[in-house]
PDB file of N, CA and C in Angstrom:
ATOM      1  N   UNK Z 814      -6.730  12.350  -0.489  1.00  0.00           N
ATOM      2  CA  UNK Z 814      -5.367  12.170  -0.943  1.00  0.00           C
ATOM      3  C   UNK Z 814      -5.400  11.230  -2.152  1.00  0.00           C
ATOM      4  N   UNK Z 815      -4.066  12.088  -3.396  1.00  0.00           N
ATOM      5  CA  UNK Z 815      -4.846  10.750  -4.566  1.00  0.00           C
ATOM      6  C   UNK Z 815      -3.522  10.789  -5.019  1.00  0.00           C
ATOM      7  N   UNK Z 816      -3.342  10.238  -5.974  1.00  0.00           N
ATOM      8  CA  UNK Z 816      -1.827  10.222  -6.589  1.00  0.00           C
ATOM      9  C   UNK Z 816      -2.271  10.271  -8.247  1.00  0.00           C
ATOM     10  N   UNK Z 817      -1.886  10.859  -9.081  1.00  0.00           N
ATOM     11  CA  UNK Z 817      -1.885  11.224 -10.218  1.00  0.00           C
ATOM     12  C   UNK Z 817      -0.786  10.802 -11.414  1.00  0.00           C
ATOM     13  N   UNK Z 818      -0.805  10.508 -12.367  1.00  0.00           N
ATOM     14  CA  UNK Z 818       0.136  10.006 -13.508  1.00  0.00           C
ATOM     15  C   UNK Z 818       0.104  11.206 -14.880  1.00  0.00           C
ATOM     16  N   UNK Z 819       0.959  11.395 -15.260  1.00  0.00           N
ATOM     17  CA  UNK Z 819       1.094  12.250 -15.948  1.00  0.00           C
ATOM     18  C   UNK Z 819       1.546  11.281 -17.892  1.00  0.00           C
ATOM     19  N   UNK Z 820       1.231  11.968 -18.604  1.00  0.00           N
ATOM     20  CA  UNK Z 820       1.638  11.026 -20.326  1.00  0.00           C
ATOM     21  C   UNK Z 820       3.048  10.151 -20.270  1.00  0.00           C
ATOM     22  N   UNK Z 821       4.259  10.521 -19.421  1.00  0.00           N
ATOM     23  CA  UNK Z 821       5.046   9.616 -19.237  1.00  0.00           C
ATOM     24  C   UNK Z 821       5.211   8.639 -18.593  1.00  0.00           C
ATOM     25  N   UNK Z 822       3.706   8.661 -17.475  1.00  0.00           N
ATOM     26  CA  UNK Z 822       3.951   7.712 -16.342  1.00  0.00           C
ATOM     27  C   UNK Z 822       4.409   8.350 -15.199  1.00  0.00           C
ATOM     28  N   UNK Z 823       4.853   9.024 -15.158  1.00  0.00           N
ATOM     29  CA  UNK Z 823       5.714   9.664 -13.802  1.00  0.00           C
ATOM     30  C   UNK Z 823       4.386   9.991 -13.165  1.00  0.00           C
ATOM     31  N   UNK Z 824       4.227   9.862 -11.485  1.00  0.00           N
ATOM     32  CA  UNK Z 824       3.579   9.323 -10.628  1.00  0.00           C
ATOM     33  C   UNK Z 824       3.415  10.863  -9.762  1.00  0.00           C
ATOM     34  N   UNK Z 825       3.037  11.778  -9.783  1.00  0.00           N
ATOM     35  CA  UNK Z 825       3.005  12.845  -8.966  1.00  0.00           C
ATOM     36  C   UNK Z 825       1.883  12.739  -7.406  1.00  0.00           C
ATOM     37  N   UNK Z 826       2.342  13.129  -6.683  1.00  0.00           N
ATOM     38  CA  UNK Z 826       1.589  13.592  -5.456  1.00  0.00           C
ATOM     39  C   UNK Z 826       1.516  15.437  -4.865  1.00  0.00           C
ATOM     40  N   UNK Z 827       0.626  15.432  -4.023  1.00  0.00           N
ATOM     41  CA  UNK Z 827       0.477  16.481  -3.320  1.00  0.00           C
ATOM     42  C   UNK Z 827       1.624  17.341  -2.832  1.00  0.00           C
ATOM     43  N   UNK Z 828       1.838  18.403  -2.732  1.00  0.00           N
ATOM     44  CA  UNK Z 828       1.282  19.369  -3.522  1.00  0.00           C
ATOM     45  C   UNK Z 828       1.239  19.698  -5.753  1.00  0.00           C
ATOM     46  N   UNK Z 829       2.596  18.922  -5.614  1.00  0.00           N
ATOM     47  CA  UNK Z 829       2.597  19.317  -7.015  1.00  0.00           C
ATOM     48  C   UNK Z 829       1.565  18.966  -8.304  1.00  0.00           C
ATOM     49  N   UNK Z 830       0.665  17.525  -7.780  1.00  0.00           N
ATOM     50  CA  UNK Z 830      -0.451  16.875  -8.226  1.00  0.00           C
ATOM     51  C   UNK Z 830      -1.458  18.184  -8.646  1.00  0.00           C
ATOM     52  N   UNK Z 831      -2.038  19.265  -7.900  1.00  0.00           N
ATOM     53  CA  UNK Z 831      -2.892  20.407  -8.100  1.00  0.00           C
ATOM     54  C   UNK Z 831      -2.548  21.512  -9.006  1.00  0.00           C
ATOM     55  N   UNK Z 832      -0.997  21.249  -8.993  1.00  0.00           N
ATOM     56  CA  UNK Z 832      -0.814  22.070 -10.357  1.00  0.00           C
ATOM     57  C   UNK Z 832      -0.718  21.474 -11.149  1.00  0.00           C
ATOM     58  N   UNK Z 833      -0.202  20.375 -11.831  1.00  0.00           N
ATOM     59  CA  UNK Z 833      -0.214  19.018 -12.472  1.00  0.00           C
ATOM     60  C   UNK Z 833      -1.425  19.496 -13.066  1.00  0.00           C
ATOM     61  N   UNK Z 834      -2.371  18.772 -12.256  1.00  0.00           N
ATOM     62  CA  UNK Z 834      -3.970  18.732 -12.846  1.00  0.00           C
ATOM     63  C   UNK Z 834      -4.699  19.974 -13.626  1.00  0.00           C
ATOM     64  N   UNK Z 835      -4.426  21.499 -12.949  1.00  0.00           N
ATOM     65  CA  UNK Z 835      -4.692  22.420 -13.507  1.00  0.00           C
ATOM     66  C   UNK Z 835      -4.223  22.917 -14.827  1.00  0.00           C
ATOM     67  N   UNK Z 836      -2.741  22.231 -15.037  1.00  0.00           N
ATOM     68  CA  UNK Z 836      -2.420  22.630 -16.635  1.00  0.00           C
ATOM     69  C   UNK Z 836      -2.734  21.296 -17.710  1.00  0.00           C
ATOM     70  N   UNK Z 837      -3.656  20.393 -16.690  1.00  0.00           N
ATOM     71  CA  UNK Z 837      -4.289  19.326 -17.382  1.00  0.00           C
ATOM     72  C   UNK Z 837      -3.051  18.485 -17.885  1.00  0.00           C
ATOM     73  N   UNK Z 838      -2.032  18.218 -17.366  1.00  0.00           N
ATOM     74  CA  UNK Z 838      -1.145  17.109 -17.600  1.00  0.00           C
ATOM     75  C   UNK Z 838      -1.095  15.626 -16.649  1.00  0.00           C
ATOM     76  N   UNK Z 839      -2.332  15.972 -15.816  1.00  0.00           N
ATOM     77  CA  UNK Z 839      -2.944  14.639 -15.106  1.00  0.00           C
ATOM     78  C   UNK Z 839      -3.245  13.229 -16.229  1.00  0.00           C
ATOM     79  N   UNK Z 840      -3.252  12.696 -16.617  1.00  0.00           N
ATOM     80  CA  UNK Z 840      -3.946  11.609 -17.358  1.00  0.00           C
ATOM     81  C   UNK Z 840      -4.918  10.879 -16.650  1.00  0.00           C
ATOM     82  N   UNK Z 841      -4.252  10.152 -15.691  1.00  0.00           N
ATOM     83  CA  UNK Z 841      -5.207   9.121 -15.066  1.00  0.00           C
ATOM     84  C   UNK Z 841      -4.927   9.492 -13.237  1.00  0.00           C
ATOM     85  N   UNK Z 842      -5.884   9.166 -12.747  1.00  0.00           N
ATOM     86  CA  UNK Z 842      -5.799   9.766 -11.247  1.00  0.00           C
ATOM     87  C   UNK Z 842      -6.590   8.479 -10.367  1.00  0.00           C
ATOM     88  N   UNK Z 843      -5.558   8.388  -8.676  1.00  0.00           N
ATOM     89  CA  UNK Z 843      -6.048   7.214  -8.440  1.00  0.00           C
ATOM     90  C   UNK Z 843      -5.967   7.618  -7.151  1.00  0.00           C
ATOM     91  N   UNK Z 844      -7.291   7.582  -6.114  1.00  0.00           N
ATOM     92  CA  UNK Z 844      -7.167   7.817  -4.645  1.00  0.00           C
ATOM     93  C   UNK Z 844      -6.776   7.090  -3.752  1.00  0.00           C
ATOM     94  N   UNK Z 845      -6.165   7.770  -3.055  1.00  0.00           N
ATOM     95  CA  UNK Z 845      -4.876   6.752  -1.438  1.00  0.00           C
ATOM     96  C   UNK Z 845      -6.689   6.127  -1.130  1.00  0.00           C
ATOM     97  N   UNK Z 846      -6.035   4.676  -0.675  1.00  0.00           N
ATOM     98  CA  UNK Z 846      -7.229   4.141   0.402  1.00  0.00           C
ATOM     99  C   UNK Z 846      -6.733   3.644   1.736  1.00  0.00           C
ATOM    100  N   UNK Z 847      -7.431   4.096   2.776  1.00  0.00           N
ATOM    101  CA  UNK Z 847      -6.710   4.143   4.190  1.00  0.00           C
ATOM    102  C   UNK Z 847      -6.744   2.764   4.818  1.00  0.00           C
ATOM    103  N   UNK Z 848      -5.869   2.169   5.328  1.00  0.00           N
ATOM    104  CA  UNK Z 848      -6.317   0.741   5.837  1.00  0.00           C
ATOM    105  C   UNK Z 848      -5.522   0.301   7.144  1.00  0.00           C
ATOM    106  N   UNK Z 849      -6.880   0.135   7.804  1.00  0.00           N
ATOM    107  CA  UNK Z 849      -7.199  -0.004   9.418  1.00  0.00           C
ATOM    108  C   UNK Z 849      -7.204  -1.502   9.356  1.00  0.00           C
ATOM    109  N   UNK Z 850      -6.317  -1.598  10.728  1.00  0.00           N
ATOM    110  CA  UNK Z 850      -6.479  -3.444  11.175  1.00  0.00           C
ATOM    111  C   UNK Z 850      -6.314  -3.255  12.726  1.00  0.00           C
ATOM    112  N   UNK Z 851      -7.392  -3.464  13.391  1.00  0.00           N
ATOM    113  CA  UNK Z 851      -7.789  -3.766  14.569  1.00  0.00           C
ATOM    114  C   UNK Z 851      -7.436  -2.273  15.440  1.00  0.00           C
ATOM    115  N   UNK Z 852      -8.415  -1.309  14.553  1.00  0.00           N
ATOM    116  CA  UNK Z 852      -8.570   0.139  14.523  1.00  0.00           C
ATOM    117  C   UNK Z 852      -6.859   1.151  14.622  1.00  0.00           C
ATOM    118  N   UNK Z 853      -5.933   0.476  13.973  1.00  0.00           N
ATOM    119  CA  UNK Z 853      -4.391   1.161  14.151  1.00  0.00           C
ATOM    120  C   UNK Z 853      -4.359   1.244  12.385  1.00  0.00           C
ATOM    121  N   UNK Z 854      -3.283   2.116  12.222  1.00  0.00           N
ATOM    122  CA  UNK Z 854      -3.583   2.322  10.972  1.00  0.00           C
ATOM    123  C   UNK Z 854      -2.233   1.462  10.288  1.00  0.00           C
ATOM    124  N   UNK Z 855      -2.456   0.947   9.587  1.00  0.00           N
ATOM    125  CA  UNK Z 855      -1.308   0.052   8.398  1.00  0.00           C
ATOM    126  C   UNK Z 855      -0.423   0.754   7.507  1.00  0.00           C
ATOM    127  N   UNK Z 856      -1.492   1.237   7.124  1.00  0.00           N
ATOM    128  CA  UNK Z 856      -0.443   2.624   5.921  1.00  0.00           C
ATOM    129  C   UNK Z 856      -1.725   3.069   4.867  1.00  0.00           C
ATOM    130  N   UNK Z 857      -1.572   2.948   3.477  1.00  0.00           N
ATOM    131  CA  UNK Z 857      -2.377   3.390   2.857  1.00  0.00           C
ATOM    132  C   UNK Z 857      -1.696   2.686   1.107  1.00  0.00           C
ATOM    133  N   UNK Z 858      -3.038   2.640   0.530  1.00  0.00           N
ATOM    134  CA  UNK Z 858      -2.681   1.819  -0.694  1.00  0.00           C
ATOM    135  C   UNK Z 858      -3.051   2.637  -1.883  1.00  0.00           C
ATOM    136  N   UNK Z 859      -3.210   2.293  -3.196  1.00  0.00           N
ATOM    137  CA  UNK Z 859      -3.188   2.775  -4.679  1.00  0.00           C
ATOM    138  C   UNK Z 859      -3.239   2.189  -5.750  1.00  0.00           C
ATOM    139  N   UNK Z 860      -4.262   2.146  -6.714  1.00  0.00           N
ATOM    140  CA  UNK Z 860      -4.046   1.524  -7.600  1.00  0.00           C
ATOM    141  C   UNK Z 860      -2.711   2.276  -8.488  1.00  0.00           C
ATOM    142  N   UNK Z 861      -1.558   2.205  -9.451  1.00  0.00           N
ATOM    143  CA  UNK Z 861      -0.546   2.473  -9.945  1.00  0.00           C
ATOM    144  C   UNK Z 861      -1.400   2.469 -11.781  1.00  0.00           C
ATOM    145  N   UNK Z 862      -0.934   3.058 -12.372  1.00  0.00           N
ATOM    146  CA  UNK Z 862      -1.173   3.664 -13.752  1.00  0.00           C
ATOM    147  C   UNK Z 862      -0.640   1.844 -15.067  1.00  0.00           C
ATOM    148  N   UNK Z 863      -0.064   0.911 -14.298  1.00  0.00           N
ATOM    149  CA  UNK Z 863       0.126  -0.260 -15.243  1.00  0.00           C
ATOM    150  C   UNK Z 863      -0.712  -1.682 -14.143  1.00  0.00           C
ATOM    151  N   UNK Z 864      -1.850  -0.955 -13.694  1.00  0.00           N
ATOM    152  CA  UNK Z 864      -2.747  -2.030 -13.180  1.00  0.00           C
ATOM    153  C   UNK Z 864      -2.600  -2.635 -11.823  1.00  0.00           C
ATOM    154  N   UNK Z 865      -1.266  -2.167 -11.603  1.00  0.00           N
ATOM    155  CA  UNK Z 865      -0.204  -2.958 -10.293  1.00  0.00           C
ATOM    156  C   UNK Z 865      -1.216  -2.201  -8.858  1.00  0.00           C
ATOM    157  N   UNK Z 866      -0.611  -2.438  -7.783  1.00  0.00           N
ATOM    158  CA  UNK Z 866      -0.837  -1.704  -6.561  1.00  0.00           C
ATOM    159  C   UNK Z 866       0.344  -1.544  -5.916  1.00  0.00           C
ATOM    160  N   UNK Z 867       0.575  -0.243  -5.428  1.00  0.00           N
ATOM    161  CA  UNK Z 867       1.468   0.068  -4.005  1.00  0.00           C
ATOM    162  C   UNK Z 867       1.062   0.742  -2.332  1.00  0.00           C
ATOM    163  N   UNK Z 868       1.860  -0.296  -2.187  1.00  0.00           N
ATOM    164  CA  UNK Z 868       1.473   0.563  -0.601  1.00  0.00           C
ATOM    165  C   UNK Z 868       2.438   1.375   0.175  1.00  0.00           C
ATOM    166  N   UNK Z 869       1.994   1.805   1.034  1.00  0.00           N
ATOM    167  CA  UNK Z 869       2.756   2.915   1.304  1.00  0.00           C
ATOM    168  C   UNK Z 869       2.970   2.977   3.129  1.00  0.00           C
ATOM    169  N   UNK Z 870       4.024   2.444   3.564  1.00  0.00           N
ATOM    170  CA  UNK Z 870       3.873   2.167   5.010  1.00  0.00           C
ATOM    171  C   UNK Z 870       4.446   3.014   5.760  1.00  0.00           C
ATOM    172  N   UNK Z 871       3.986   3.441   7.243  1.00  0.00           N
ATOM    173  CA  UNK Z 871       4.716   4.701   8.256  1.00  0.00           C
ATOM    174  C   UNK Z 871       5.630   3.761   8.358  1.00  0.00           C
ATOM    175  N   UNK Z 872       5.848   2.941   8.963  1.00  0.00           N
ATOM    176  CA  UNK Z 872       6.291   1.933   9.696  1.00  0.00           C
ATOM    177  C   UNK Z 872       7.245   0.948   8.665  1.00  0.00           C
ATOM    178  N   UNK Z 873       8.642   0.995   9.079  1.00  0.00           N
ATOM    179  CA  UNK Z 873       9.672   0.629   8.660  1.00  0.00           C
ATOM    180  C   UNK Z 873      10.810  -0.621   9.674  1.00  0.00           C
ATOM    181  N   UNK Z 874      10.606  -2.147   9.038  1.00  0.00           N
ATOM    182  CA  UNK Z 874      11.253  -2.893  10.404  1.00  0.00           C
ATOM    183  C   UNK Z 874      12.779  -2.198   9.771  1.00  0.00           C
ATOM    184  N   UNK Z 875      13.474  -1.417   9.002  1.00  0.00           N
ATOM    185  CA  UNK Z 875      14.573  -1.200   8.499  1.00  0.00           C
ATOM    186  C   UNK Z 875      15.243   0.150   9.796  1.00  0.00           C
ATOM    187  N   UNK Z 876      13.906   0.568   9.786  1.00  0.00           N
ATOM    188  CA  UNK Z 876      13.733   2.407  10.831  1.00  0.00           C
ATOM    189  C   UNK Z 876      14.304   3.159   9.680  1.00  0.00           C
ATOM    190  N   UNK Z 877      14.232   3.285   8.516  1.00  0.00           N
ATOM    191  CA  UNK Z 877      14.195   4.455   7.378  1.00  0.00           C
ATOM    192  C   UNK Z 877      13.223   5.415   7.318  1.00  0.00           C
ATOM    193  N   UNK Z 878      12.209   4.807   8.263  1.00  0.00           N
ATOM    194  CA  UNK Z 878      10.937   6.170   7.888  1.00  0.00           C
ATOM    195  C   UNK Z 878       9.917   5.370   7.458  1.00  0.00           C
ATOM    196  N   UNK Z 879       9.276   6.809   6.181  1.00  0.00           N
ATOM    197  CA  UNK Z 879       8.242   6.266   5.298  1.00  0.00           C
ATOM    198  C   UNK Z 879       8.602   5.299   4.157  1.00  0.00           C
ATOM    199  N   UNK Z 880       7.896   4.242   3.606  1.00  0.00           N
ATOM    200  CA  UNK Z 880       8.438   3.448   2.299  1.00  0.00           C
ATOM    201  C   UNK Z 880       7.310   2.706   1.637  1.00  0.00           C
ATOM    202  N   UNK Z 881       7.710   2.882   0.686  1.00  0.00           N
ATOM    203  CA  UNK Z 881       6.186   2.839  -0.494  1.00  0.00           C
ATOM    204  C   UNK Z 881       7.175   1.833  -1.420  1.00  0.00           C
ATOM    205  N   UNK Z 882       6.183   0.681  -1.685  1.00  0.00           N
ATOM    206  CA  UNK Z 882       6.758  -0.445  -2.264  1.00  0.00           C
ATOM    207  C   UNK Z 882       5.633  -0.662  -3.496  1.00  0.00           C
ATOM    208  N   UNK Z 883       5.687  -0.561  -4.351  1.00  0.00           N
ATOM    209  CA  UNK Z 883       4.623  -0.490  -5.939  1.00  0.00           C
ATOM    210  C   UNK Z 883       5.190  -2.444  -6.425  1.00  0.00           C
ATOM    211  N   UNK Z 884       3.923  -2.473  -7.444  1.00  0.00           N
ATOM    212  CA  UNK Z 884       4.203  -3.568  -8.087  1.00  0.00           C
ATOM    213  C   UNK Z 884       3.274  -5.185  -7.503  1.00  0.00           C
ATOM    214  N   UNK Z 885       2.594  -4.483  -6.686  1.00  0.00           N
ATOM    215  CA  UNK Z 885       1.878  -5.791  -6.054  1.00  0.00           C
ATOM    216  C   UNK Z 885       0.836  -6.100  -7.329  1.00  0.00           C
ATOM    217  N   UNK Z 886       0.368  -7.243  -7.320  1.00  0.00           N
ATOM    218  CA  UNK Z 886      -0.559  -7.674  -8.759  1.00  0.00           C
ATOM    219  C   UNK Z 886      -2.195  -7.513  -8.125  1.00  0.00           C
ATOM    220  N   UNK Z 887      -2.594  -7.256  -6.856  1.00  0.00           N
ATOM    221  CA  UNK Z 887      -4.094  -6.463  -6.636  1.00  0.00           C
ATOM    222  C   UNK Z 887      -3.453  -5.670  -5.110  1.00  0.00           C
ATOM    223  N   UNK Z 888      -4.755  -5.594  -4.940  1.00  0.00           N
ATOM    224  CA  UNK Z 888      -4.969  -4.704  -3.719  1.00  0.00           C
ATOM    225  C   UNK Z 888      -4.996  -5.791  -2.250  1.00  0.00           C
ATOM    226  N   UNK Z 889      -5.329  -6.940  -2.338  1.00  0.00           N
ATOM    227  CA  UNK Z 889      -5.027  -7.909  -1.761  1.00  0.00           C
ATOM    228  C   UNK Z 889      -3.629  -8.000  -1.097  1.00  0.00           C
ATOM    229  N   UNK Z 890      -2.771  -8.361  -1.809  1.00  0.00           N
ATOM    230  CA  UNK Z 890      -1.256  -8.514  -1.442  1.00  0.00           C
ATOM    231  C   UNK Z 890      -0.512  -7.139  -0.545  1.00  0.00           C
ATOM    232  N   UNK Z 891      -1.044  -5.769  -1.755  1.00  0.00           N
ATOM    233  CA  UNK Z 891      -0.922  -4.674  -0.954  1.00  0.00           C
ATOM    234  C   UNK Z 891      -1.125  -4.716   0.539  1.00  0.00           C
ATOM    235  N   UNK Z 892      -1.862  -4.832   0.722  1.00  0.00           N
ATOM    236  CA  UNK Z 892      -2.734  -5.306   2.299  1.00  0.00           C
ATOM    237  C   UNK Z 892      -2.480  -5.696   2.710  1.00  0.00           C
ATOM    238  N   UNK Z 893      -1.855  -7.283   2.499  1.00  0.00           N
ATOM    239  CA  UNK Z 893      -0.737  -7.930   3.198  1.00  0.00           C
ATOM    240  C   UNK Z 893       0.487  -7.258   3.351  1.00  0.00           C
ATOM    241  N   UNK Z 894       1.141  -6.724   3.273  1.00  0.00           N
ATOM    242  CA  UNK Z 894       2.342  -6.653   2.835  1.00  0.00           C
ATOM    243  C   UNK Z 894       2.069  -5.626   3.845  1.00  0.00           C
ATOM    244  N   UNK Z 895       1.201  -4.643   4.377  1.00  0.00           N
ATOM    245  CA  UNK Z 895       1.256  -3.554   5.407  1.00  0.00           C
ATOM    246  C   UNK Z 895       0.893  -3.913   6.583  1.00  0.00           C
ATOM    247  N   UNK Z 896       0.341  -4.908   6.434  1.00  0.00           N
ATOM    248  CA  UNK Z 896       0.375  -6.143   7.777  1.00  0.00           C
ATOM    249  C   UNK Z 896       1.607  -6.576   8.391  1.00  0.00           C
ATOM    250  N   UNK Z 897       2.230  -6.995   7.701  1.00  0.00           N
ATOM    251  CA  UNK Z 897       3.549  -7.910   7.545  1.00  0.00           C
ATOM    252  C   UNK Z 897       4.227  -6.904   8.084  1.00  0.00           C
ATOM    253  N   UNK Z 898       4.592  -5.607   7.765  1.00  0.00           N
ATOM    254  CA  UNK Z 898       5.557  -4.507   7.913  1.00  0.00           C
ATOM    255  C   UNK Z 898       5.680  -4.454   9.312  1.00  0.00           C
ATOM    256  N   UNK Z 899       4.356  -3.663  10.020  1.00  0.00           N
ATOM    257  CA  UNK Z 899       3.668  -3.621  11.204  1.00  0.00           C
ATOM    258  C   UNK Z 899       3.779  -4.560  11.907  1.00  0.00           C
ATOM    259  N   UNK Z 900       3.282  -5.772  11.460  1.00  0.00           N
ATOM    260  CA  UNK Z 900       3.797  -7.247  12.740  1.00  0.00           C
ATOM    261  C   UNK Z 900       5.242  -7.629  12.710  1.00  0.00           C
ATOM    262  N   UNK Z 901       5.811  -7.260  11.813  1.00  0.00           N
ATOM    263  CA  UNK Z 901       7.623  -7.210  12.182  1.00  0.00           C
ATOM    264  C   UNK Z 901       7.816  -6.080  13.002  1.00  0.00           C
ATOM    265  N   UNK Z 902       7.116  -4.967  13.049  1.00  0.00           N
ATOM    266  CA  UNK Z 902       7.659  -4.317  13.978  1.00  0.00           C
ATOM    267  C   UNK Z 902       7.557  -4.218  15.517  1.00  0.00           C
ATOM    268  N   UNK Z 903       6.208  -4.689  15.708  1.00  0.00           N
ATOM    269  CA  UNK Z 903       5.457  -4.947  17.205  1.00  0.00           C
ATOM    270  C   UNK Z 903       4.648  -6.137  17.140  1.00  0.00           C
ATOM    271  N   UNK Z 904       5.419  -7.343  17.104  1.00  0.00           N
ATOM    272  CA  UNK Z 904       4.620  -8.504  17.242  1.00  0.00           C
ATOM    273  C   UNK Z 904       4.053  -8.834  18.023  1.00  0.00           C
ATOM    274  N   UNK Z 905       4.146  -8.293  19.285  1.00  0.00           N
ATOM    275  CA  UNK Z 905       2.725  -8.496  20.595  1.00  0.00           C
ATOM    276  C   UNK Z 905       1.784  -8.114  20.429  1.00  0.00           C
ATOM    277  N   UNK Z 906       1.923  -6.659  19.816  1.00  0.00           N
ATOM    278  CA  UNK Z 906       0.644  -5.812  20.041  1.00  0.00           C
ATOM    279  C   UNK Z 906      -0.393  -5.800  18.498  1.00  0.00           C
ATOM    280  N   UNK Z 907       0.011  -6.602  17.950  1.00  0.00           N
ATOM    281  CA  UNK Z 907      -0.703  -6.492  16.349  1.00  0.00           C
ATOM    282  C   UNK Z 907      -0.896  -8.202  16.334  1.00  0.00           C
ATOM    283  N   UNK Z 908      -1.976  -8.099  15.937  1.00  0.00           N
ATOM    284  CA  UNK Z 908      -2.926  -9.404  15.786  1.00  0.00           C
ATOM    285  C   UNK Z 908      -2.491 -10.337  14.296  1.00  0.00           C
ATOM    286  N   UNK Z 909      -2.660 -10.981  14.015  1.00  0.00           N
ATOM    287  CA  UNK Z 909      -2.716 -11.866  12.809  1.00  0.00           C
ATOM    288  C   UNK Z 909      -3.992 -12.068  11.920  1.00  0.00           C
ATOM    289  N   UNK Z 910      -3.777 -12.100  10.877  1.00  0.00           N
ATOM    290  CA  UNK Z 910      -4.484 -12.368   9.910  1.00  0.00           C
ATOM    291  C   UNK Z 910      -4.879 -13.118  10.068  1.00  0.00           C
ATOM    292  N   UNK Z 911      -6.051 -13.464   9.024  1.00  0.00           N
ATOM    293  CA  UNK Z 911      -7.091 -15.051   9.144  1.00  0.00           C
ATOM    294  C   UNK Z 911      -5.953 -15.770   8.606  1.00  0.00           C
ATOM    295  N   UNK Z 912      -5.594 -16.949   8.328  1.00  0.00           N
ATOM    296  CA  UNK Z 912      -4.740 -17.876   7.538  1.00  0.00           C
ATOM    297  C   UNK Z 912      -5.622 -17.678   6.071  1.00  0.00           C
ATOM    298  N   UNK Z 913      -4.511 -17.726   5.056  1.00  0.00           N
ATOM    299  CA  UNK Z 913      -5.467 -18.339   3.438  1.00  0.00           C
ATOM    300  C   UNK Z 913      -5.458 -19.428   3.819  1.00  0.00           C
ATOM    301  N   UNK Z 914      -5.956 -19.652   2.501  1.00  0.00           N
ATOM    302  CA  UNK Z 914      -6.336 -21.483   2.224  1.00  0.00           C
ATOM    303  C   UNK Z 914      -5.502 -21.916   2.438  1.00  0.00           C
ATOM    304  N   UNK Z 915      -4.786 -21.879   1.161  1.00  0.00           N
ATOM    305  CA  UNK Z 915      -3.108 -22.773   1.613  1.00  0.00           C
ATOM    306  C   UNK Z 915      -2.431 -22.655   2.417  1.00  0.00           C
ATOM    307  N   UNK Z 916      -2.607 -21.665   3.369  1.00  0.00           N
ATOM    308  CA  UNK Z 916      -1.686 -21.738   4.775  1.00  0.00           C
ATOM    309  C   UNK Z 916      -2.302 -22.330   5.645  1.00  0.00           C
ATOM    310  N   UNK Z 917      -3.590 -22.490   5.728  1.00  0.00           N
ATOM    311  CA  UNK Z 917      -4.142 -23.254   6.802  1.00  0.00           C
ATOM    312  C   UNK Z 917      -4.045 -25.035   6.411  1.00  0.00           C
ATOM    313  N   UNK Z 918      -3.501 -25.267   5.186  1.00  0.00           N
ATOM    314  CA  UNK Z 918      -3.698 -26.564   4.719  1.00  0.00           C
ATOM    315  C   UNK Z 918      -2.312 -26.871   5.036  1.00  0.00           C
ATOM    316  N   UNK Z 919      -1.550 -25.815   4.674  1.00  0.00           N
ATOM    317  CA  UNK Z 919      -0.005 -26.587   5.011  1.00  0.00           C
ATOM    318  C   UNK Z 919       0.224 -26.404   6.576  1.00  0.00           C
ATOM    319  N   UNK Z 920      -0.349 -25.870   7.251  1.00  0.00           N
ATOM    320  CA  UNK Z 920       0.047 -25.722   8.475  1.00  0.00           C
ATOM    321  C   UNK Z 920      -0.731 -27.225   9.218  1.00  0.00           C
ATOM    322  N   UNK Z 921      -1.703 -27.587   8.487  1.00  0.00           N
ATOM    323  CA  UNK Z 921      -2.490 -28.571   8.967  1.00  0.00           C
ATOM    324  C   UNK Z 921      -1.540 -30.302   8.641  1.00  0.00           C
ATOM    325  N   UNK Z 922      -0.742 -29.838   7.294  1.00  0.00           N
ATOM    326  CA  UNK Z 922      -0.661 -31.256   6.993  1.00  0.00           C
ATOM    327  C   UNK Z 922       1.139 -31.292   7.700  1.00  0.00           C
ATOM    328  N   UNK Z 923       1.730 -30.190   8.194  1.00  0.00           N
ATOM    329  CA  UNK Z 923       2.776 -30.409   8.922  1.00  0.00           C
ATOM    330  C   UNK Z 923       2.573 -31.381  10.638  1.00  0.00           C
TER     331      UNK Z 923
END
């Protein structure tokens, strides 16, 4: 699964991505990466055509469905952010992250 950009930027996916590509109006092309946390699945991420990342989550604390949020500054945050989704939705059953630095420092000096 990949997501594709076309000369304006506009962001195509599957199915229309394969015809896209065949009349060669693909430009730049970037594959979904799947991401597992404590073997359940999170959602799936992307690098975006202006350097950014989006992710793309089943799991909605809103209950809208699917929702794909672009604009994260790496793949890092992405990652978080499908964590976050998921532990708002079932906070018993989904584990926590390691702490960063600075959260383990401010949690220490409270």
């Amino acid at each position: 699964m990949s997501c594709g950009y076309d000369h304006q930027g506009n962001d195509w996916k599957e199915p229309e991505l394969t015809s896209m590509r065949k009349r060669g109006l693909i430009v730049k092309e970037y594959p979904y990466k799947t991401i597992l946390f404590e073997n359940i699945l999170l959602g799936y991420v992307h690098e975006c055509l202006d350097d950014t990342w989006s992710a793309h989550s089943p799991y909605n604390a809103l209950s809208v469905g699917d929702m794909e949020i672009s604009g994260f500054i790496n793949e890092f945050y992405a990652v978080r952010y499908l964590h976050q989704v998921i532990k708002a939705n079932y906070p018993e059953e989904i584990g926590d992250l390691p702490c960063l630095p600075w959260e383990h420092l401010q949690t220490n000096d409270v």
